[in-house]
Amino acid sequence: MMSDDEGGRSGGGADRPAPAEERREVRSETEGPAPGEPESARTAGGAASAGADDFAGEAGTAGSAGDAAGSTGASEGDEGAKRKRRKRSSDGSSSFWRELPILIGVALVLALVIKSFVVQAFYIPSASMESTLQIGDRVLVNKLVYRMRDIERGDIVVFSGLDSWDPAVPGSEPANPVLRGLRSVGTAFGLVAGEKDYIKRVIGLPGDHVVCCEAATGRVTVNGIPLDETSYLYTDPDTGEQNVPSAMKFDVVVPPERLWVMGDHREVSWDSRGHQADSGSGTIPLKSVVGRAFVIIWPVSHWRVLEIPATFHQPGLGGTALSALPMTLGLAAATPVVWLRRRPRRRP
């Protein structure tokens, strides 16, 4: 059992202050150095704290700079993309305007080639073919058809009156070269009527005997066969009266390589009947034919195909198309040759 003195000493040991080193370890940085602590310790501690603060500040600054740089880079990237898009757009627009004259030139060249060799539009300036063709109509004329077949009775043909008919209304070319060019373009596209071009219906072929009129019926006859022209002769919309086949008498044998042509509006048409005093006795040369009008394209309400009337298919008219016979025979002879060449050959 311990004595009171021993217990007092023991208790006093428990209350003894801790060494200075231990006190320094438990003090916080904000409290500063412990009493009696060397200044070097305080300086080292401050330096460490300042270094930590500086490092933290530098890290924060670096982070902010990185964020700013990233934001700037993204903004510059967006601006660059926008500039590229604007450049592409401007390049595309400028490229289109640079290519537009070329496209127009190519289109005009193709149109002129087609007009010269294949098909051409023509403007109807007069009433001579009413009611089949109205003033202001545009028709397409096939220039290749007569390379494949002969001209037939009932065809509506466009031809040049030069060297066969005198122009009904003498015309003169514009003195201004620009106006001449515009007129040529307008004529090529069927916007302006050609001064020397006529459009009529073929009534008589080379060698045909065309007479007006048959005593019993008052009809025009071709090789003794009367024509029923009621399907296309002009009828007055107000009175309902139809033109007579011809008020002018004629009796003509069509010379070789020539045609007898008439308009559907017989009362106003100045056709072969009115040109009998001209070269060819009113007939026109085959070589002057430009082509066959086969369709009305304008206005849309007048659109229709121009077919040969049934009266011209009467068997008694005769006039077999001989000029197309060589082409027909050539195609007939070529067909079996082509077929034999295309047959698959058997391998040995």
Short mmCIF file of C-alpha atoms in Angstrom, two decimals, residues 118-339:
data_model
loop_
_atom_site.label_atom_id
_atom_site.label_comp_id
_atom_site.label_asym_id
_atom_site.label_seq_id
_atom_site.Cartn_x
_atom_site.Cartn_y
_atom_site.Cartn_z
CA VAL A 118 -33.20 18.11 -136.51
CA VAL A 119 -36.18 20.24 -135.51
CA GLN A 120 -37.07 23.93 -135.55
CA ALA A 121 -39.85 26.05 -134.13
CA PHE A 122 -41.78 28.36 -136.47
CA TYR A 123 -44.10 31.26 -135.71
CA ILE A 124 -47.42 31.53 -137.59
CA PRO A 125 -47.84 35.17 -138.69
CA SER A 126 -51.00 34.99 -140.83
CA ALA A 127 -54.47 33.48 -141.11
CA SER A 128 -53.78 31.45 -144.28
CA MET A 129 -53.87 28.10 -142.43
CA GLU A 130 -56.86 28.75 -140.18
CA SER A 131 -58.55 26.96 -138.51
CA THR A 132 -55.75 24.38 -138.38
CA LEU A 133 -53.15 26.99 -137.34
CA GLN A 134 -54.00 30.27 -135.63
CA ILE A 135 -52.07 33.53 -135.78
CA GLY A 136 -49.41 33.43 -133.06
CA ASP A 137 -49.17 29.63 -132.90
CA ARG A 138 -45.75 28.02 -132.69
CA VAL A 139 -45.19 24.75 -134.51
CA LEU A 140 -42.30 22.31 -134.50
CA VAL A 141 -40.96 21.30 -137.89
CA ASN A 142 -39.20 17.96 -138.38
CA LYS A 143 -36.24 18.39 -140.72
CA LEU A 144 -35.22 14.75 -140.82
CA VAL A 145 -38.48 13.07 -141.74
CA TYR A 146 -38.02 13.50 -145.50
CA ARG A 147 -34.66 11.77 -145.33
CA MET A 148 -36.59 8.67 -144.24
CA ARG A 149 -39.69 8.98 -146.41
CA ASP A 150 -41.07 11.00 -149.29
CA ILE A 151 -43.38 13.99 -148.94
CA GLU A 152 -47.02 12.90 -148.84
CA ARG A 153 -50.22 14.62 -149.83
CA GLY A 154 -51.83 16.25 -146.83
CA ASP A 155 -48.50 17.05 -145.14
CA ILE A 156 -48.21 20.57 -143.73
CA VAL A 157 -44.80 21.78 -144.89
CA VAL A 158 -42.63 24.82 -144.26
CA PHE A 159 -40.68 25.96 -147.30
CA SER A 160 -38.66 28.89 -148.53
CA GLY A 161 -40.36 31.06 -151.13
CA LEU A 162 -37.01 32.24 -152.45
CA ASP A 163 -36.58 31.50 -156.18
CA SER A 164 -40.18 30.29 -156.47
CA TRP A 165 -42.64 32.82 -155.00
CA ASP A 166 -42.29 36.55 -154.66
CA PRO A 167 -42.73 37.61 -151.01
CA ALA A 168 -46.26 38.84 -150.37
CA VAL A 169 -44.86 41.70 -148.25
CA PRO A 170 -41.34 42.75 -149.30
CA GLY A 171 -39.07 43.08 -146.30
CA SER A 172 -35.61 44.43 -145.66
CA GLU A 173 -32.92 43.36 -143.24
CA PRO A 174 -32.28 45.76 -140.32
CA ALA A 175 -29.21 47.95 -140.87
CA ASN A 176 -28.17 47.59 -137.22
CA PRO A 177 -26.05 44.40 -136.80
CA VAL A 178 -27.37 43.89 -133.27
CA LEU A 179 -30.95 43.97 -134.52
CA ARG A 180 -30.03 41.57 -137.33
CA GLY A 181 -28.53 39.18 -134.80
CA LEU A 182 -31.57 39.40 -132.53
CA ARG A 183 -33.86 38.81 -135.50
CA SER A 184 -31.87 35.75 -136.53
CA VAL A 185 -32.06 34.32 -133.00
CA GLY A 186 -35.79 35.07 -132.83
CA THR A 187 -36.39 33.34 -136.16
CA ALA A 188 -34.32 30.33 -135.09
CA PHE A 189 -36.43 29.85 -131.94
CA GLY A 190 -39.81 30.54 -133.56
CA LEU A 191 -40.28 33.93 -131.89
CA VAL A 192 -40.20 35.91 -135.15
CA ALA A 193 -41.61 34.94 -138.54
CA GLY A 194 -39.14 34.35 -141.33
CA GLU A 195 -39.61 36.75 -144.24
CA LYS A 196 -39.12 34.06 -146.90
CA ASP A 197 -40.75 31.13 -145.09
CA TYR A 198 -44.23 29.86 -145.90
CA ILE A 199 -46.39 27.13 -144.41
CA LYS A 200 -49.02 25.32 -146.54
CA ARG A 201 -50.66 21.95 -147.06
CA VAL A 202 -49.41 19.69 -149.86
CA ILE A 203 -52.22 18.93 -152.34
CA GLY A 204 -50.36 17.66 -155.40
CA LEU A 205 -47.13 15.65 -155.79
CA PRO A 206 -44.89 15.57 -158.89
CA GLY A 207 -46.91 14.28 -161.85
CA ASP A 208 -50.31 14.76 -160.16
CA HIS A 209 -53.17 16.26 -162.14
CA VAL A 210 -54.86 18.80 -159.83
CA VAL A 211 -58.13 20.40 -160.94
CA CYS A 212 -60.70 22.74 -159.48
CA CYS A 213 -63.34 22.02 -159.36
CA GLU A 214 -65.42 18.93 -159.92
CA ALA A 215 -68.68 19.96 -161.53
CA ALA A 216 -70.93 17.71 -159.46
CA THR A 217 -69.48 18.39 -156.02
CA GLY A 218 -67.39 21.54 -156.37
CA ARG A 219 -64.41 19.71 -154.86
CA VAL A 220 -60.74 19.78 -155.80
CA THR A 221 -59.71 16.59 -157.57
CA VAL A 222 -56.31 14.90 -157.65
CA ASN A 223 -55.86 12.38 -160.48
CA GLY A 224 -59.64 12.36 -160.87
CA ILE A 225 -60.32 11.59 -157.17
CA PRO A 226 -62.35 14.29 -155.33
CA LEU A 227 -60.96 15.36 -151.95
CA ASP A 228 -63.26 15.63 -148.93
CA GLU A 229 -61.71 18.66 -147.23
CA THR A 230 -64.46 19.43 -144.73
CA SER A 231 -62.32 18.27 -141.79
CA TYR A 232 -59.77 21.08 -142.16
CA LEU A 233 -61.15 23.92 -144.33
CA TYR A 234 -61.79 27.16 -142.45
CA THR A 235 -65.25 27.58 -140.93
CA ASP A 236 -66.42 31.04 -139.87
CA PRO A 237 -67.12 30.85 -136.10
CA ASP A 238 -69.82 33.53 -136.32
CA THR A 239 -71.82 32.31 -139.31
CA GLY A 240 -70.84 28.64 -139.31
CA GLU A 241 -70.16 28.83 -143.05
CA GLN A 242 -67.20 26.87 -144.40
CA ASN A 243 -64.90 28.02 -147.17
CA VAL A 244 -65.49 26.52 -150.59
CA PRO A 245 -62.53 24.41 -151.81
CA SER A 246 -61.55 27.18 -154.22
CA ALA A 247 -63.19 30.18 -155.82
CA MET A 248 -60.36 30.27 -158.36
CA LYS A 249 -60.36 27.71 -161.15
CA PHE A 250 -57.19 25.85 -162.10
CA ASP A 251 -56.08 22.79 -164.03
CA VAL A 252 -52.45 21.88 -163.40
CA VAL A 253 -50.14 18.92 -163.95
CA VAL A 254 -47.44 19.27 -161.30
CA PRO A 255 -43.95 19.32 -162.90
CA PRO A 256 -41.22 16.87 -161.76
CA GLU A 257 -39.49 17.75 -158.48
CA ARG A 258 -42.22 20.24 -157.56
CA LEU A 259 -45.32 20.45 -155.34
CA TRP A 260 -48.74 22.10 -155.50
CA VAL A 261 -49.64 23.59 -152.11
CA MET A 262 -52.67 25.40 -150.67
CA GLY A 263 -53.71 27.00 -147.39
CA ASP A 264 -56.65 25.75 -145.32
CA HIS A 265 -58.26 29.22 -145.21
CA ARG A 266 -58.93 29.29 -148.94
CA GLU A 267 -60.52 32.76 -149.03
CA VAL A 268 -57.39 34.53 -147.71
CA SER A 269 -54.53 32.14 -148.55
CA TRP A 270 -52.19 33.36 -151.28
CA ASP A 271 -50.89 29.94 -152.32
CA SER A 272 -50.08 28.05 -155.54
CA ARG A 273 -53.30 29.35 -157.10
CA GLY A 274 -52.18 32.96 -156.77
CA HIS A 275 -48.61 32.36 -157.95
CA GLN A 276 -49.38 30.73 -161.30
CA ALA A 277 -47.72 33.67 -163.06
CA ASP A 278 -44.48 33.12 -161.11
CA SER A 279 -41.64 30.78 -161.94
CA GLY A 280 -42.91 27.19 -161.81
CA SER A 281 -46.55 28.17 -162.48
CA GLY A 282 -47.30 28.37 -158.76
CA THR A 283 -45.60 25.11 -157.78
CA ILE A 284 -42.64 25.04 -155.41
CA PRO A 285 -39.42 23.02 -155.76
CA LEU A 286 -38.93 20.00 -153.53
CA LYS A 287 -35.49 21.29 -152.53
CA SER A 288 -37.06 24.40 -150.97
CA VAL A 289 -38.96 22.35 -148.38
CA VAL A 290 -37.52 22.88 -144.88
CA GLY A 291 -39.50 20.14 -143.17
CA ARG A 292 -42.87 18.87 -141.98
CA ALA A 293 -44.87 20.68 -139.27
CA PHE A 294 -45.98 17.91 -136.93
CA VAL A 295 -47.14 19.52 -133.68
CA ILE A 296 -48.43 22.82 -132.26
CA ILE A 297 -46.44 23.61 -129.11
CA TRP A 298 -47.77 27.07 -128.21
CA PRO A 299 -50.08 28.21 -126.83
CA VAL A 300 -50.72 25.23 -124.61
CA SER A 301 -54.47 25.39 -125.25
CA HIS A 302 -53.81 24.79 -128.98
CA TRP A 303 -51.47 21.85 -128.48
CA ARG A 304 -52.13 18.97 -130.86
CA VAL A 305 -50.43 16.68 -133.35
CA LEU A 306 -50.85 17.65 -137.01
CA GLU A 307 -51.90 14.46 -138.75
CA ILE A 308 -52.62 13.80 -142.42
CA PRO A 309 -56.40 13.95 -143.08
CA ALA A 310 -58.04 10.68 -144.06
CA THR A 311 -59.08 11.91 -147.51
CA PHE A 312 -55.46 11.80 -148.67
CA HIS A 313 -55.26 8.07 -147.93
CA GLN A 314 -57.72 7.15 -150.68
CA PRO A 315 -56.20 4.30 -152.69
CA GLY A 316 -57.08 5.81 -156.05
CA LEU A 317 -54.77 8.80 -155.56
CA GLY A 318 -51.65 6.76 -156.35
CA GLY A 319 -48.30 8.46 -156.10
CA THR A 320 -46.17 5.84 -154.37
CA ALA A 321 -43.21 7.39 -152.57
CA LEU A 322 -40.31 6.08 -154.63
CA SER A 323 -37.58 8.27 -153.14
CA ALA A 324 -37.93 6.50 -149.79
CA LEU A 325 -37.67 3.07 -151.44
CA PRO A 326 -33.82 2.89 -151.41
CA MET A 327 -33.77 3.61 -147.69
CA THR A 328 -36.45 1.01 -147.04
CA LEU A 329 -34.64 -1.61 -149.11
CA GLY A 330 -31.34 -0.79 -147.41
CA LEU A 331 -32.86 -1.27 -143.95
CA ALA A 332 -34.51 -4.50 -145.03
CA ALA A 333 -31.21 -5.84 -146.36
CA ALA A 334 -29.25 -4.74 -143.29
CA THR A 335 -31.60 -6.34 -140.76
CA PRO A 336 -30.66 -10.02 -141.37
CA VAL A 337 -26.96 -9.12 -141.53
CA VAL A 338 -27.07 -7.40 -138.16
CA TRP A 339 -29.11 -10.27 -136.72
#
